[in-house]
Short mmCIF file of C-alpha atoms in Angstrom, two decimals:
data_model
loop_
_atom_site.label_atom_id
_atom_site.label_comp_id
_atom_site.label_asym_id
_atom_site.label_seq_id
_atom_site.Cartn_x
_atom_site.Cartn_y
_atom_site.Cartn_z
CA UNK H 250 0.00 0.00 0.00
CA UNK H 251 2.85 2.38 0.83
CA UNK H 252 4.55 1.64 -2.49
CA UNK H 253 1.26 2.35 -4.27
CA UNK H 254 1.03 5.72 -2.50
CA UNK H 255 4.61 6.57 -3.49
CA UNK H 256 3.90 5.73 -7.14
CA UNK H 257 0.73 7.85 -7.04
CA UNK H 258 2.75 10.82 -5.80
CA UNK H 259 5.42 10.20 -8.43
CA UNK H 260 3.19 9.89 -11.52
CA UNK H 261 0.22 12.00 -10.44
CA UNK H 262 -3.48 11.17 -10.01
CA UNK H 263 -4.08 11.25 -13.77
CA UNK H 264 -1.91 8.15 -14.24
CA UNK H 265 -1.77 6.34 -10.89
CA UNK H 266 -4.48 7.37 -8.42
CA UNK H 267 -3.88 7.01 -4.71
CA UNK H 268 -5.44 4.13 -2.71
CA UNK H 269 -7.82 6.63 -1.09
CA UNK H 270 -9.06 7.81 -4.50
CA UNK H 271 -9.55 4.23 -5.69
CA UNK H 272 -11.36 3.37 -2.45
CA UNK H 273 -13.65 6.38 -2.87
CA UNK H 274 -14.41 5.37 -6.47
CA UNK H 275 -15.13 1.81 -5.36
CA UNK H 276 -17.52 2.97 -2.64
CA UNK H 277 -19.27 5.15 -5.20
CA UNK H 278 -19.65 2.19 -7.57
CA UNK H 279 -21.11 -0.27 -5.08
CA UNK H 280 -24.70 1.09 -5.07
CA UNK H 281 -24.84 1.33 -8.88
CA UNK H 282 -26.77 -1.29 -10.80
CA UNK H 283 -24.43 -1.08 -13.81
CA UNK H 284 -21.51 -2.08 -11.58
CA UNK H 285 -23.18 -5.27 -10.41
CA UNK H 286 -24.38 -6.01 -13.94
CA UNK H 287 -20.77 -5.84 -15.16
CA UNK H 288 -19.54 -8.05 -12.32
CA UNK H 289 -22.28 -10.59 -13.00
CA UNK H 290 -21.54 -10.56 -16.73
CA UNK H 291 -17.93 -11.50 -16.00
CA UNK H 292 -18.83 -14.17 -13.45
CA UNK H 293 -21.66 -15.72 -15.48
CA UNK H 294 -19.59 -15.81 -18.67
CA UNK H 295 -16.77 -17.54 -16.80
CA UNK H 296 -19.13 -20.12 -15.29
CA UNK H 297 -20.89 -20.91 -18.57
CA UNK H 298 -17.64 -21.20 -20.53
CA UNK H 299 -16.05 -23.37 -17.84
CA UNK H 300 -19.11 -25.63 -17.66
CA UNK H 301 -19.20 -26.13 -21.43
CA UNK H 302 -15.46 -26.86 -21.49
CA UNK H 303 -15.84 -29.40 -18.66
CA UNK H 304 -18.72 -31.19 -20.36
CA UNK H 305 -16.71 -31.47 -23.58
CA UNK H 306 -13.21 -32.08 -22.23
CA UNK H 307 -13.61 -34.47 -19.31
CA UNK H 308 -15.46 -37.32 -21.10
CA UNK H 309 -13.26 -36.98 -24.20
CA UNK H 310 -10.10 -36.86 -22.12
CA UNK H 311 -11.05 -39.94 -20.14
CA UNK H 312 -11.96 -41.77 -23.34
CA UNK H 313 -8.64 -40.88 -24.96
CA UNK H 314 -6.77 -41.80 -21.80
CA UNK H 315 -8.43 -45.19 -21.68
CA UNK H 316 -7.47 -46.02 -25.28
CA UNK H 317 -3.77 -46.20 -26.23
CA UNK H 318 -4.75 -45.97 -29.91
CA UNK H 319 -6.74 -42.74 -29.43
CA UNK H 320 -4.00 -41.32 -27.24
CA UNK H 321 -1.35 -41.89 -29.89
CA UNK H 322 -3.64 -40.61 -32.67
CA UNK H 323 -4.55 -37.33 -30.96
CA UNK H 324 -1.28 -36.50 -29.20
CA UNK H 325 0.15 -34.33 -31.97
CA UNK H 326 -3.07 -32.36 -32.50
CA UNK H 327 -3.60 -31.77 -28.79
CA UNK H 328 0.01 -30.73 -28.19
CA UNK H 329 -0.23 -28.24 -31.07
CA UNK H 330 -3.61 -26.72 -30.19
CA UNK H 331 -2.93 -26.36 -26.47
CA UNK H 332 0.12 -24.17 -27.18
CA UNK H 333 -1.96 -21.53 -28.99
CA UNK H 334 -2.55 -18.56 -26.64
CA UNK H 335 -6.34 -18.04 -26.52
CA UNK H 336 -5.94 -14.24 -26.49
CA UNK H 337 -4.47 -14.34 -30.00
CA UNK H 338 -7.80 -15.71 -31.25
CA UNK H 339 -9.81 -12.73 -30.01
CA UNK H 340 -9.76 -10.86 -33.39
CA UNK H 341 -11.01 -13.95 -35.21
CA UNK H 342 -13.71 -14.70 -32.63
CA UNK H 343 -14.83 -11.06 -32.60
CA UNK H 344 -15.08 -11.21 -36.38
CA UNK H 345 -17.33 -14.28 -36.11
CA UNK H 346 -19.48 -13.39 -33.10
CA UNK H 347 -18.99 -9.65 -32.61
CA UNK H 348 -18.40 -7.98 -29.21
CA UNK H 349 -20.91 -10.20 -27.45
CA UNK H 350 -21.19 -12.58 -24.53
CA UNK H 351 -20.97 -15.55 -26.91
CA UNK H 352 -17.62 -14.31 -28.14
CA UNK H 353 -16.39 -14.33 -24.55
CA UNK H 354 -17.80 -17.80 -23.89
CA UNK H 355 -16.21 -19.28 -27.02
CA UNK H 356 -12.83 -17.87 -26.00
CA UNK H 357 -13.20 -19.27 -22.48
CA UNK H 358 -14.18 -22.69 -23.79
CA UNK H 359 -11.11 -22.81 -26.03
CA UNK H 360 -8.81 -21.77 -23.21
CA UNK H 361 -10.28 -24.05 -20.54
CA UNK H 362 -10.79 -27.20 -22.57
CA UNK H 363 -7.09 -28.09 -22.75
CA UNK H 364 -6.15 -28.23 -19.05
CA UNK H 365 -9.33 -30.20 -18.37
CA UNK H 366 -8.70 -32.56 -21.29
CA UNK H 367 -5.05 -33.16 -20.38
CA UNK H 368 -5.81 -33.74 -16.71
CA UNK H 369 -8.62 -36.15 -17.58
CA UNK H 370 -6.29 -38.05 -19.90
CA UNK H 371 -3.58 -38.31 -17.26
CA UNK H 372 -6.17 -39.26 -14.65
CA UNK H 373 -7.16 -42.44 -16.46
CA UNK H 374 -3.59 -43.35 -17.31
CA UNK H 375 -2.48 -42.98 -13.68
CA UNK H 376 -5.15 -45.28 -12.24
CA UNK H 377 -3.51 -47.92 -10.03
CA UNK H 378 -2.84 -51.06 -12.13
CA UNK H 379 -3.86 -53.17 -9.14
CA UNK H 380 -7.35 -51.69 -9.31
CA UNK H 381 -7.54 -52.43 -13.02
CA UNK H 382 -6.45 -56.04 -12.44
CA UNK H 383 -8.96 -56.36 -9.62
CA UNK H 384 -11.79 -55.14 -11.83
CA UNK H 385 -10.71 -57.42 -14.67
CA UNK H 386 -10.39 -60.44 -12.40
CA UNK H 387 -13.86 -59.99 -10.91
CA UNK H 388 -15.38 -59.05 -14.28
CA UNK H 389 -16.97 -55.91 -12.96
CA UNK H 390 -19.57 -54.23 -15.12
CA UNK H 391 -18.45 -51.19 -17.09
CA UNK H 392 -20.78 -48.83 -15.21
CA UNK H 393 -19.60 -50.09 -11.82
CA UNK H 394 -15.99 -49.89 -12.97
CA UNK H 395 -16.27 -46.24 -14.01
CA UNK H 396 -18.36 -45.05 -11.05
CA UNK H 397 -16.57 -46.91 -8.28
CA UNK H 398 -13.03 -47.44 -9.52
CA UNK H 399 -11.97 -45.07 -12.28
CA UNK H 400 -13.75 -41.86 -11.26
CA UNK H 401 -12.66 -41.91 -7.58
CA UNK H 402 -9.08 -42.66 -8.63
CA UNK H 403 -9.22 -39.85 -11.20
CA UNK H 404 -10.80 -37.27 -8.90
CA UNK H 405 -7.53 -35.58 -7.75
CA UNK H 406 -6.43 -35.01 -11.36
CA UNK H 407 -9.87 -33.81 -12.47
CA UNK H 408 -10.26 -31.36 -9.59
CA UNK H 409 -6.77 -29.99 -10.18
CA UNK H 410 -7.66 -29.41 -13.82
CA UNK H 411 -10.89 -27.72 -12.77
CA UNK H 412 -9.03 -25.43 -10.37
CA UNK H 413 -6.57 -24.40 -13.09
CA UNK H 414 -9.35 -23.94 -15.66
CA UNK H 415 -11.48 -21.81 -13.32
CA UNK H 416 -8.66 -19.27 -12.99
CA UNK H 417 -8.09 -19.33 -16.75
CA UNK H 418 -11.82 -18.77 -17.31
CA UNK H 419 -11.83 -15.59 -15.23
CA UNK H 420 -8.65 -14.26 -16.87
CA UNK H 421 -9.99 -14.89 -20.36
CA UNK H 422 -13.34 -13.33 -19.48
CA UNK H 423 -11.67 -10.07 -18.46
CA UNK H 424 -9.34 -10.22 -21.48
CA UNK H 425 -12.27 -10.71 -23.86
CA UNK H 426 -14.01 -7.74 -22.26
CA UNK H 427 -10.93 -5.54 -22.41
CA UNK H 428 -9.87 -6.37 -25.96
CA UNK H 429 -13.10 -7.61 -27.55
CA UNK H 430 -15.45 -5.13 -25.85
CA UNK H 431 -17.71 -7.87 -24.48
CA UNK H 432 -19.97 -6.88 -21.56
CA UNK H 433 -18.31 -7.12 -18.17
CA UNK H 434 -15.62 -5.71 -15.91
CA UNK H 435 -13.04 -5.46 -18.68
CA UNK H 436 -15.25 -3.24 -20.83
CA UNK H 437 -15.96 -1.00 -17.84
CA UNK H 438 -12.21 -0.58 -17.36
CA UNK H 439 -11.84 0.46 -20.98
CA UNK H 440 -14.79 2.88 -20.80
CA UNK H 441 -13.42 4.44 -17.61
CA UNK H 442 -10.00 4.91 -19.23
CA UNK H 443 -11.58 6.51 -22.31
CA UNK H 444 -13.57 8.84 -20.06
CA UNK H 445 -10.43 9.84 -18.10
CA UNK H 446 -11.92 8.31 -14.95
CA UNK H 447 -8.68 6.74 -13.78
CA UNK H 448 -9.74 5.97 -10.16
CA UNK H 449 -12.84 4.20 -11.48
CA UNK H 450 -10.74 2.12 -13.85
CA UNK H 451 -8.45 1.12 -10.98
CA UNK H 452 -11.48 0.29 -8.84
CA UNK H 453 -12.64 -2.20 -11.47
CA UNK H 454 -9.12 -3.63 -11.62
CA UNK H 455 -9.24 -4.16 -7.85
CA UNK H 456 -12.59 -5.94 -8.18
CA UNK H 457 -11.17 -8.21 -10.89
CA UNK H 458 -8.21 -9.04 -8.65
CA UNK H 459 -10.49 -9.79 -5.70
CA UNK H 460 -12.57 -12.09 -7.90
CA UNK H 461 -9.39 -13.95 -8.89
CA UNK H 462 -8.41 -14.41 -5.25
CA UNK H 463 -11.94 -15.58 -4.39
CA UNK H 464 -11.94 -18.11 -7.24
CA UNK H 465 -8.56 -19.50 -6.22
CA UNK H 466 -9.48 -19.79 -2.54
CA UNK H 467 -12.95 -21.17 -3.29
CA UNK H 468 -11.76 -23.86 -5.69
CA UNK H 469 -8.93 -24.79 -3.31
CA UNK H 470 -11.37 -25.18 -0.41
CA UNK H 471 -13.79 -27.15 -2.59
CA UNK H 472 -10.98 -29.44 -3.70
CA UNK H 473 -9.99 -30.16 -0.11
CA UNK H 474 -13.61 -30.81 0.89
CA UNK H 475 -14.24 -33.12 -2.06
CA UNK H 476 -11.00 -35.06 -1.47
CA UNK H 477 -11.26 -35.34 2.31
CA UNK H 478 -10.72 -39.08 1.91
CA UNK H 479 -7.54 -38.75 -0.17
CA UNK H 480 -4.17 -39.32 1.61
CA UNK H 481 -2.78 -36.00 0.33
CA UNK H 482 -5.61 -34.13 2.09
CA UNK H 483 -5.81 -36.28 5.23
CA UNK H 484 -2.13 -35.64 5.84
CA UNK H 485 -2.56 -31.87 6.12
#
């Protein structure tokens, strides 16, 4: 906070506002309906994009992980596509969907699908061979095998992928709003900058940062609660 105050004195309020000015702007924003609409647009877009990515990536990843042939066939394509920074696709997606919520959701889906897919693939491959042999020896039904053997064994990998993807979803939502002018916190930052309302822009930046911290802490707590039975959690 002290360093922030020093930088505000150095550059001036027109470039770096003081913490007091940002706090005043934030207090002024809280009662406004447009503020909460922007926050909800960012949160809802992140949730929808993450949910779509999870529905697509997790079953496909587990299927590819369970089949050595599919794993070998898709490895090159997956390794190539996952290295493409999602932000570089914003101009193309804006051209297709315009500065809309769907543009933001498509970008989030593309960015989140790869960590979920990769983690789901690794999850199946890392299942204890003893469990596989046990299921094969007792000729367990496929449904029982997936629900009671494979999914519990894969849960740590899947939840780690979800935690990573949830942070990516929020980052891409704000990026799509900043660059692609989609509704949300990012667009409000841009509008405040264009209107020379620097403290307001910083206030929205603070809100975005607080959302990121909340997402990280919330997903971490949820992961620990869901894996209370896992040795890595019981040992803490």
